[in-house]
Amino acid sequence: MKILLVEDDRLLGDGIRAGLMQAGFAVDWAQDGRAAELALSGEAYDAVVLDLGLPRLSGMELLARARAARNAVPVLILTARDTVPDRIAGLDAGADDYLVKPFDLGELQARLRALLRRAGNQAEPVLSHGGFRLDPAARSVTREGRPVELSAREFAVLHALLLNAGRVLSKAQLEEKLYGWGEEIESNAVEVFVHHLRRKLAPDLIRTVRGVGYMIPKAAE
Ligand code: CA
């Protein structure tokens, strides 16, 4: 899951980025409104964490522009201004949720998981597929009730494929979900993660769609 973090406060941004990465999100961090606008126009994010007071372009203006451009990415606004009119304005400008600073990192992570569920039209917090269950909050995977040990990136690949069951994700789309700016991508990393997942979970769970990418077929009801 790839998050665009937009925050100009270095110390706070650093802490949020570390907290989100620890929770298994890949994070791109933009430190002003224009950098964020550029990032949004070039990449598909699963969610945006948006500070409102930003240099060069305010968070509110950025949000209004993104919505005007029909970008439907889920947006959670962060605001230090704990006033009701600010929150109303943010939600009416197209934000999906908000947190008032200072906030708890655990709450931010949980709210993002809830936003991602809603964006995926998924009511259940735990994803299940055949005998497999993936719990994004606990970051655990079980097969027939038994835990399966996965690395953070193997987990992220499986999570993305399960959220998009029945749809093919290209290698580039999976890479986008795994790596933030400045993180080095090994050229065959996605193939290696898929290989490991097949070995640890089931050889036929993830299908290769030749020349296109990978998919997990929709589970039989
Ligand atoms: Ca700020």
PDB file of C-alpha atoms and ligand atoms in Angstrom:
ATOM      1  CA  MET A   1       0.000   0.000   0.000  1.00  0.00           C
ATOM      2  CA  LYS A   2       1.475   3.286  -1.087  1.00  0.00           C
ATOM      3  CA  ILE A   3       0.886   6.489   0.836  1.00  0.00           C
ATOM      4  CA  LEU A   4       1.709  10.048  -0.178  1.00  0.00           C
ATOM      5  CA  LEU A   5       2.643  11.942   2.970  1.00  0.00           C
ATOM      6  CA  VAL A   6       2.435  15.726   2.593  1.00  0.00           C
ATOM      7  CA  GLU A   7       3.988  17.469   5.587  1.00  0.00           C
ATOM      8  CA  ASP A   8       6.423  20.400   5.751  1.00  0.00           C
ATOM      9  CA  ASP A   9       7.442  19.917   9.386  1.00  0.00           C
ATOM     10  CA  ARG A  10      10.627  17.842   9.111  1.00  0.00           C
ATOM     11  CA  LEU A  11      10.547  16.325  12.552  1.00  0.00           C
ATOM     12  CA  LEU A  12       6.884  15.405  12.387  1.00  0.00           C
ATOM     13  CA  GLY A  13       7.162  14.182   8.795  1.00  0.00           C
ATOM     14  CA  ASP A  14      10.106  12.006   9.697  1.00  0.00           C
ATOM     15  CA  GLY A  15       8.175  10.452  12.570  1.00  0.00           C
ATOM     16  CA  ILE A  16       5.020   9.850  10.539  1.00  0.00           C
ATOM     17  CA  ARG A  17       7.007   8.356   7.655  1.00  0.00           C
ATOM     18  CA  ALA A  18       8.844   5.984   9.992  1.00  0.00           C
ATOM     19  CA  GLY A  19       5.591   4.997  11.709  1.00  0.00           C
ATOM     20  CA  LEU A  20       3.831   4.282   8.446  1.00  0.00           C
ATOM     21  CA  MET A  21       6.756   2.270   7.081  1.00  0.00           C
ATOM     22  CA  GLN A  22       6.819   0.283  10.290  1.00  0.00           C
ATOM     23  CA  ALA A  23       3.144  -0.518   9.715  1.00  0.00           C
ATOM     24  CA  GLY A  24       4.053  -1.863   6.269  1.00  0.00           C
ATOM     25  CA  PHE A  25       3.123   1.111   4.080  1.00  0.00           C
ATOM     26  CA  ALA A  26       5.411   2.360   1.341  1.00  0.00           C
ATOM     27  CA  VAL A  27       5.704   6.150   1.711  1.00  0.00           C
ATOM     28  CA  ASP A  28       6.537   9.028  -0.615  1.00  0.00           C
ATOM     29  CA  TRP A  29       7.048  12.205   1.412  1.00  0.00           C
ATOM     30  CA  ALA A  30       6.410  15.591  -0.199  1.00  0.00           C
ATOM     31  CA  GLN A  31       7.391  18.661   1.826  1.00  0.00           C
ATOM     32  CA  ASP A  32       5.415  21.346   0.015  1.00  0.00           C
ATOM     33  CA  GLY A  33       2.125  21.628  -1.832  1.00  0.00           C
ATOM     34  CA  ARG A  34       3.551  21.807  -5.332  1.00  0.00           C
ATOM     35  CA  ALA A  35       5.780  18.753  -4.886  1.00  0.00           C
ATOM     36  CA  ALA A  36       2.704  16.910  -3.656  1.00  0.00           C
ATOM     37  CA  GLU A  37       0.653  18.046  -6.642  1.00  0.00           C
ATOM     38  CA  LEU A  38       3.354  16.803  -9.000  1.00  0.00           C
ATOM     39  CA  ALA A  39       3.527  13.450  -7.200  1.00  0.00           C
ATOM     40  CA  LEU A  40      -0.265  13.054  -7.336  1.00  0.00           C
ATOM     41  CA  SER A  41      -0.356  13.707 -11.050  1.00  0.00           C
ATOM     42  CA  GLY A  42       2.317  11.104 -11.734  1.00  0.00           C
ATOM     43  CA  GLU A  43       1.580   8.190  -9.476  1.00  0.00           C
ATOM     44  CA  ALA A  44      -1.400   6.187  -8.202  1.00  0.00           C
ATOM     45  CA  TYR A  45      -1.456   6.325  -4.409  1.00  0.00           C
ATOM     46  CA  ASP A  46      -3.672   4.248  -2.159  1.00  0.00           C
ATOM     47  CA  ALA A  47      -4.137   7.195   0.195  1.00  0.00           C
ATOM     48  CA  VAL A  48      -2.825  10.690   1.008  1.00  0.00           C
ATOM     49  CA  VAL A  49      -1.972  12.021   4.471  1.00  0.00           C
ATOM     50  CA  LEU A  50      -2.250  15.772   4.046  1.00  0.00           C
ATOM     51  CA  ASP A  51      -1.107  18.604   6.275  1.00  0.00           C
ATOM     52  CA  LEU A  52      -3.100  21.795   5.633  1.00  0.00           C
ATOM     53  CA  GLY A  53      -0.532  24.521   6.357  1.00  0.00           C
ATOM     54  CA  LEU A  54       2.046  24.024   3.583  1.00  0.00           C
ATOM     55  CA  PRO A  55       4.487  26.226   1.653  1.00  0.00           C
ATOM     56  CA  ARG A  56       3.876  26.989  -2.054  1.00  0.00           C
ATOM     57  CA  LEU A  57       0.347  25.543  -2.189  1.00  0.00           C
ATOM     58  CA  SER A  58      -1.940  25.020   0.790  1.00  0.00           C
ATOM     59  CA  GLY A  59      -3.280  21.580   1.622  1.00  0.00           C
ATOM     60  CA  MET A  60      -6.838  22.820   1.096  1.00  0.00           C
ATOM     61  CA  GLU A  61      -6.008  24.198  -2.358  1.00  0.00           C
ATOM     62  CA  LEU A  62      -4.170  20.993  -3.283  1.00  0.00           C
ATOM     63  CA  LEU A  63      -7.172  18.940  -2.217  1.00  0.00           C
ATOM     64  CA  ALA A  64      -9.579  21.118  -4.190  1.00  0.00           C
ATOM     65  CA  ARG A  65      -7.410  20.835  -7.309  1.00  0.00           C
ATOM     66  CA  ALA A  66      -7.064  17.051  -6.991  1.00  0.00           C
ATOM     67  CA  ARG A  67     -10.830  16.626  -6.673  1.00  0.00           C
ATOM     68  CA  ALA A  68     -11.441  19.014  -9.577  1.00  0.00           C
ATOM     69  CA  ALA A  69      -9.104  16.802 -11.640  1.00  0.00           C
ATOM     70  CA  ARG A  70     -11.291  13.834 -10.633  1.00  0.00           C
ATOM     71  CA  ASN A  71      -8.596  12.249  -8.515  1.00  0.00           C
ATOM     72  CA  ALA A  72     -10.585  10.100  -6.059  1.00  0.00           C
ATOM     73  CA  VAL A  73      -7.660   9.011  -3.870  1.00  0.00           C
ATOM     74  CA  PRO A  74      -8.681   8.747  -0.186  1.00  0.00           C
ATOM     75  CA  VAL A  75      -7.365  11.779   1.737  1.00  0.00           C
ATOM     76  CA  LEU A  76      -6.849  12.090   5.466  1.00  0.00           C
ATOM     77  CA  ILE A  77      -6.087  15.636   6.571  1.00  0.00           C
ATOM     78  CA  LEU A  78      -3.857  16.527   9.485  1.00  0.00           C
ATOM     79  CA  THR A  79      -4.576  19.792  11.138  1.00  0.00           C
ATOM     80  CA  ALA A  80      -3.123  21.642  14.080  1.00  0.00           C
ATOM     81  CA  ARG A  81      -6.040  24.024  13.944  1.00  0.00           C
ATOM     82  CA  ASP A  82      -8.503  22.304  16.153  1.00  0.00           C
ATOM     83  CA  THR A  83     -11.494  24.340  15.178  1.00  0.00           C
ATOM     84  CA  VAL A  84     -14.754  22.958  13.936  1.00  0.00           C
ATOM     85  CA  PRO A  85     -14.972  25.232  10.829  1.00  0.00           C
ATOM     86  CA  ASP A  86     -11.541  23.991   9.617  1.00  0.00           C
ATOM     87  CA  ARG A  87     -12.587  20.391   9.880  1.00  0.00           C
ATOM     88  CA  ILE A  88     -15.890  21.054   8.130  1.00  0.00           C
ATOM     89  CA  ALA A  89     -14.111  22.942   5.349  1.00  0.00           C
ATOM     90  CA  GLY A  90     -11.635  20.090   4.892  1.00  0.00           C
ATOM     91  CA  LEU A  91     -14.306  17.426   4.695  1.00  0.00           C
ATOM     92  CA  ASP A  92     -16.414  19.547   2.353  1.00  0.00           C
ATOM     93  CA  ALA A  93     -13.379  20.124   0.125  1.00  0.00           C
ATOM     94  CA  GLY A  94     -13.206  16.375  -0.431  1.00  0.00           C
ATOM     95  CA  ALA A  95     -11.241  14.917   2.471  1.00  0.00           C
ATOM     96  CA  ASP A  96     -12.344  11.512   3.706  1.00  0.00           C
ATOM     97  CA  ASP A  97     -11.124  11.763   7.272  1.00  0.00           C
ATOM     98  CA  TYR A  98      -9.060  13.997   9.537  1.00  0.00           C
ATOM     99  CA  LEU A  99      -6.839  13.881  12.589  1.00  0.00           C
ATOM    100  CA  VAL A 100      -6.041  16.788  14.874  1.00  0.00           C
ATOM    101  CA  LYS A 101      -2.396  17.253  15.869  1.00  0.00           C
ATOM    102  CA  PRO A 102      -0.953  15.985  18.092  1.00  0.00           C
ATOM    103  CA  PHE A 103      -2.240  12.515  17.284  1.00  0.00           C
ATOM    104  CA  ASP A 104      -1.307   8.953  18.024  1.00  0.00           C
ATOM    105  CA  LEU A 105       0.555   7.090  15.254  1.00  0.00           C
ATOM    106  CA  GLY A 106      -1.428   3.947  15.994  1.00  0.00           C
ATOM    107  CA  GLU A 107      -4.640   5.863  15.360  1.00  0.00           C
ATOM    108  CA  LEU A 108      -3.298   7.234  12.076  1.00  0.00           C
ATOM    109  CA  GLN A 109      -2.415   3.698  10.942  1.00  0.00           C
ATOM    110  CA  ALA A 110      -5.858   2.382  11.931  1.00  0.00           C
ATOM    111  CA  ARG A 111      -7.664   5.249  10.185  1.00  0.00           C
ATOM    112  CA  LEU A 112      -5.660   4.605   7.012  1.00  0.00           C
ATOM    113  CA  ARG A 113      -6.572   0.925   7.097  1.00  0.00           C
ATOM    114  CA  ALA A 114     -10.232   1.927   7.448  1.00  0.00           C
ATOM    115  CA  LEU A 115      -9.940   4.355   4.501  1.00  0.00           C
ATOM    116  CA  LEU A 116      -8.324   1.651   2.360  1.00  0.00           C
ATOM    117  CA  ARG A 117     -11.093  -0.810   3.238  1.00  0.00           C
ATOM    118  CA  ARG A 118     -13.741   1.702   2.232  1.00  0.00           C
ATOM    119  CA  ALA A 119     -11.907   2.538  -0.986  1.00  0.00           C
ATOM    120  CA  GLY A 120     -11.829  -1.186  -1.790  1.00  0.00           C
ATOM    121  CA  ASN A 121     -15.533  -1.634  -0.977  1.00  0.00           C
ATOM    122  CA  GLN A 122     -14.536  -4.086   1.659  1.00  0.00           C
ATOM    123  CA  ALA A 123     -16.537  -4.261   4.869  1.00  0.00           C
ATOM    124  CA  GLU A 124     -14.515  -6.962   6.606  1.00  0.00           C
ATOM    125  CA  PRO A 125     -11.221  -5.865   8.167  1.00  0.00           C
ATOM    126  CA  VAL A 126      -9.694  -9.309   7.524  1.00  0.00           C
ATOM    127  CA  LEU A 127      -9.240 -10.496   3.934  1.00  0.00           C
ATOM    128  CA  SER A 128      -9.961 -14.154   3.355  1.00  0.00           C
ATOM    129  CA  HIS A 129      -9.395 -16.261   0.274  1.00  0.00           C
ATOM    130  CA  GLY A 130      -9.939 -19.998   0.316  1.00  0.00           C
ATOM    131  CA  GLY A 131      -8.178 -21.214   3.443  1.00  0.00           C
ATOM    132  CA  PHE A 132      -6.051 -18.067   3.713  1.00  0.00           C
ATOM    133  CA  ARG A 133      -6.700 -15.092   5.978  1.00  0.00           C
ATOM    134  CA  LEU A 134      -4.758 -11.837   5.926  1.00  0.00           C
ATOM    135  CA  ASP A 135      -5.197  -9.397   8.812  1.00  0.00           C
ATOM    136  CA  PRO A 136      -3.825  -5.928   7.858  1.00  0.00           C
ATOM    137  CA  ALA A 137      -3.963  -4.628  11.452  1.00  0.00           C
ATOM    138  CA  ALA A 138      -2.163  -7.583  13.016  1.00  0.00           C
ATOM    139  CA  ARG A 139       0.008  -7.931   9.890  1.00  0.00           C
ATOM    140  CA  SER A 140      -0.542 -11.670  10.010  1.00  0.00           C
ATOM    141  CA  VAL A 141      -1.390 -14.361   7.488  1.00  0.00           C
ATOM    142  CA  THR A 142      -2.797 -17.777   8.305  1.00  0.00           C
ATOM    143  CA  ARG A 143      -3.392 -20.864   6.218  1.00  0.00           C
ATOM    144  CA  GLU A 144      -6.140 -23.123   7.589  1.00  0.00           C
ATOM    145  CA  GLY A 145      -5.724 -21.312  10.901  1.00  0.00           C
ATOM    146  CA  ARG A 146      -1.946 -21.781  11.098  1.00  0.00           C
ATOM    147  CA  PRO A 147       0.326 -18.735  10.956  1.00  0.00           C
ATOM    148  CA  VAL A 148       2.552 -18.255   7.899  1.00  0.00           C
ATOM    149  CA  GLU A 149       5.718 -16.167   8.330  1.00  0.00           C
ATOM    150  CA  LEU A 150       6.078 -13.536   5.616  1.00  0.00           C
ATOM    151  CA  SER A 151       8.546 -10.693   5.197  1.00  0.00           C
ATOM    152  CA  ALA A 152       7.116  -7.157   5.157  1.00  0.00           C
ATOM    153  CA  ARG A 153       7.330  -6.947   1.366  1.00  0.00           C
ATOM    154  CA  GLU A 154       5.960 -10.428   0.758  1.00  0.00           C
ATOM    155  CA  PHE A 155       3.042  -9.369   2.962  1.00  0.00           C
ATOM    156  CA  ALA A 156       2.599  -6.164   0.966  1.00  0.00           C
ATOM    157  CA  VAL A 157       2.519  -8.041  -2.367  1.00  0.00           C
ATOM    158  CA  LEU A 158      -0.037 -10.520  -1.046  1.00  0.00           C
ATOM    159  CA  HIS A 159      -2.138  -7.696   0.459  1.00  0.00           C
ATOM    160  CA  ALA A 160      -2.219  -5.777  -2.840  1.00  0.00           C
ATOM    161  CA  LEU A 161      -3.137  -8.873  -4.858  1.00  0.00           C
ATOM    162  CA  LEU A 162      -5.887  -9.902  -2.419  1.00  0.00           C
ATOM    163  CA  LEU A 163      -7.378  -6.388  -2.358  1.00  0.00           C
ATOM    164  CA  ASN A 164      -7.476  -6.565  -6.165  1.00  0.00           C
ATOM    165  CA  ALA A 165      -8.584 -10.197  -6.470  1.00  0.00           C
ATOM    166  CA  GLY A 166      -9.762 -10.922  -9.992  1.00  0.00           C
ATOM    167  CA  ARG A 167      -7.698  -8.049 -11.419  1.00  0.00           C
ATOM    168  CA  VAL A 168      -4.211  -8.220 -12.897  1.00  0.00           C
ATOM    169  CA  LEU A 169      -1.556  -5.998 -11.301  1.00  0.00           C
ATOM    170  CA  SER A 170       1.503  -5.248 -13.393  1.00  0.00           C
ATOM    171  CA  LYS A 171       5.008  -5.562 -12.025  1.00  0.00           C
ATOM    172  CA  ALA A 172       5.284  -1.748 -12.100  1.00  0.00           C
ATOM    173  CA  GLN A 173       2.033  -1.339 -10.139  1.00  0.00           C
ATOM    174  CA  LEU A 174       3.279  -3.772  -7.503  1.00  0.00           C
ATOM    175  CA  GLU A 175       6.656  -2.009  -7.311  1.00  0.00           C
ATOM    176  CA  GLU A 176       4.855   1.322  -6.773  1.00  0.00           C
ATOM    177  CA  LYS A 177       3.050  -0.193  -3.800  1.00  0.00           C
ATOM    178  CA  LEU A 178       6.257  -1.570  -2.291  1.00  0.00           C
ATOM    179  CA  TYR A 179       8.748   1.252  -2.489  1.00  0.00           C
ATOM    180  CA  GLY A 180       8.835   4.916  -1.489  1.00  0.00           C
ATOM    181  CA  TRP A 181      11.052   7.641  -2.942  1.00  0.00           C
ATOM    182  CA  GLY A 182      14.717   6.996  -2.454  1.00  0.00           C
ATOM    183  CA  GLU A 183      14.342   3.286  -1.825  1.00  0.00           C
ATOM    184  CA  GLU A 184      16.277   1.185  -4.273  1.00  0.00           C
ATOM    185  CA  ILE A 185      14.235  -1.287  -6.306  1.00  0.00           C
ATOM    186  CA  GLU A 186      15.975  -4.462  -7.385  1.00  0.00           C
ATOM    187  CA  SER A 187      14.965  -5.307 -10.921  1.00  0.00           C
ATOM    188  CA  ASN A 188      13.528  -8.752 -10.218  1.00  0.00           C
ATOM    189  CA  ALA A 189      12.270  -8.048  -6.707  1.00  0.00           C
ATOM    190  CA  VAL A 190       8.582  -8.594  -7.480  1.00  0.00           C
ATOM    191  CA  GLU A 191       9.296 -11.949  -9.164  1.00  0.00           C
ATOM    192  CA  VAL A 192      11.292 -13.020  -6.117  1.00  0.00           C
ATOM    193  CA  PHE A 193       8.498 -12.045  -3.679  1.00  0.00           C
ATOM    194  CA  VAL A 194       5.913 -13.885  -5.775  1.00  0.00           C
ATOM    195  CA  HIS A 195       8.170 -16.929  -5.893  1.00  0.00           C
ATOM    196  CA  HIS A 196       8.478 -16.899  -2.089  1.00  0.00           C
ATOM    197  CA  LEU A 197       4.733 -16.431  -1.636  1.00  0.00           C
ATOM    198  CA  ARG A 198       3.989 -19.416  -3.867  1.00  0.00           C
ATOM    199  CA  ARG A 199       6.424 -21.529  -1.898  1.00  0.00           C
ATOM    200  CA  LYS A 200       5.103 -20.437   1.503  1.00  0.00           C
ATOM    201  CA  LEU A 201       1.384 -20.344   0.703  1.00  0.00           C
ATOM    202  CA  ALA A 202       0.362 -22.428  -2.325  1.00  0.00           C
ATOM    203  CA  PRO A 203       1.958 -22.913  -5.739  1.00  0.00           C
ATOM    204  CA  ASP A 204      -1.205 -21.969  -7.637  1.00  0.00           C
ATOM    205  CA  LEU A 205      -2.526 -19.079  -5.480  1.00  0.00           C
ATOM    206  CA  ILE A 206      -0.900 -16.327  -7.561  1.00  0.00           C
ATOM    207  CA  ARG A 207      -1.253 -16.604 -11.312  1.00  0.00           C
ATOM    208  CA  THR A 208       1.215 -15.162 -13.774  1.00  0.00           C
ATOM    209  CA  VAL A 209      -0.538 -13.404 -16.644  1.00  0.00           C
ATOM    210  CA  ARG A 210       2.187 -13.532 -19.225  1.00  0.00           C
ATOM    211  CA  GLY A 211       3.364 -10.138 -20.425  1.00  0.00           C
ATOM    212  CA  VAL A 212       0.902  -8.359 -18.126  1.00  0.00           C
ATOM    213  CA  GLY A 213       1.493  -9.158 -14.467  1.00  0.00           C
ATOM    214  CA  TYR A 214       0.092 -11.166 -11.593  1.00  0.00           C
ATOM    215  CA  MET A 215      -3.330 -11.878 -10.159  1.00  0.00           C
ATOM    216  CA  ILE A 216      -5.146 -13.851  -7.526  1.00  0.00           C
ATOM    217  CA  PRO A 217      -8.439 -15.058  -8.987  1.00  0.00           C
ATOM    218  CA  LYS A 218     -11.580 -14.137  -7.064  1.00  0.00           C
ATOM    219  CA  ALA A 219     -12.291 -16.752  -4.382  1.00  0.00           C
ATOM    220  CA  ALA A 220     -15.193 -19.106  -5.065  1.00  0.00           C
ATOM    221  CA  GLU A 221     -18.055 -18.131  -2.744  1.00  0.00           C
TER     222      GLU A 221
HETATM  223 CA    CA B   1       2.496  22.547   8.163  1.00  0.00          CA
END
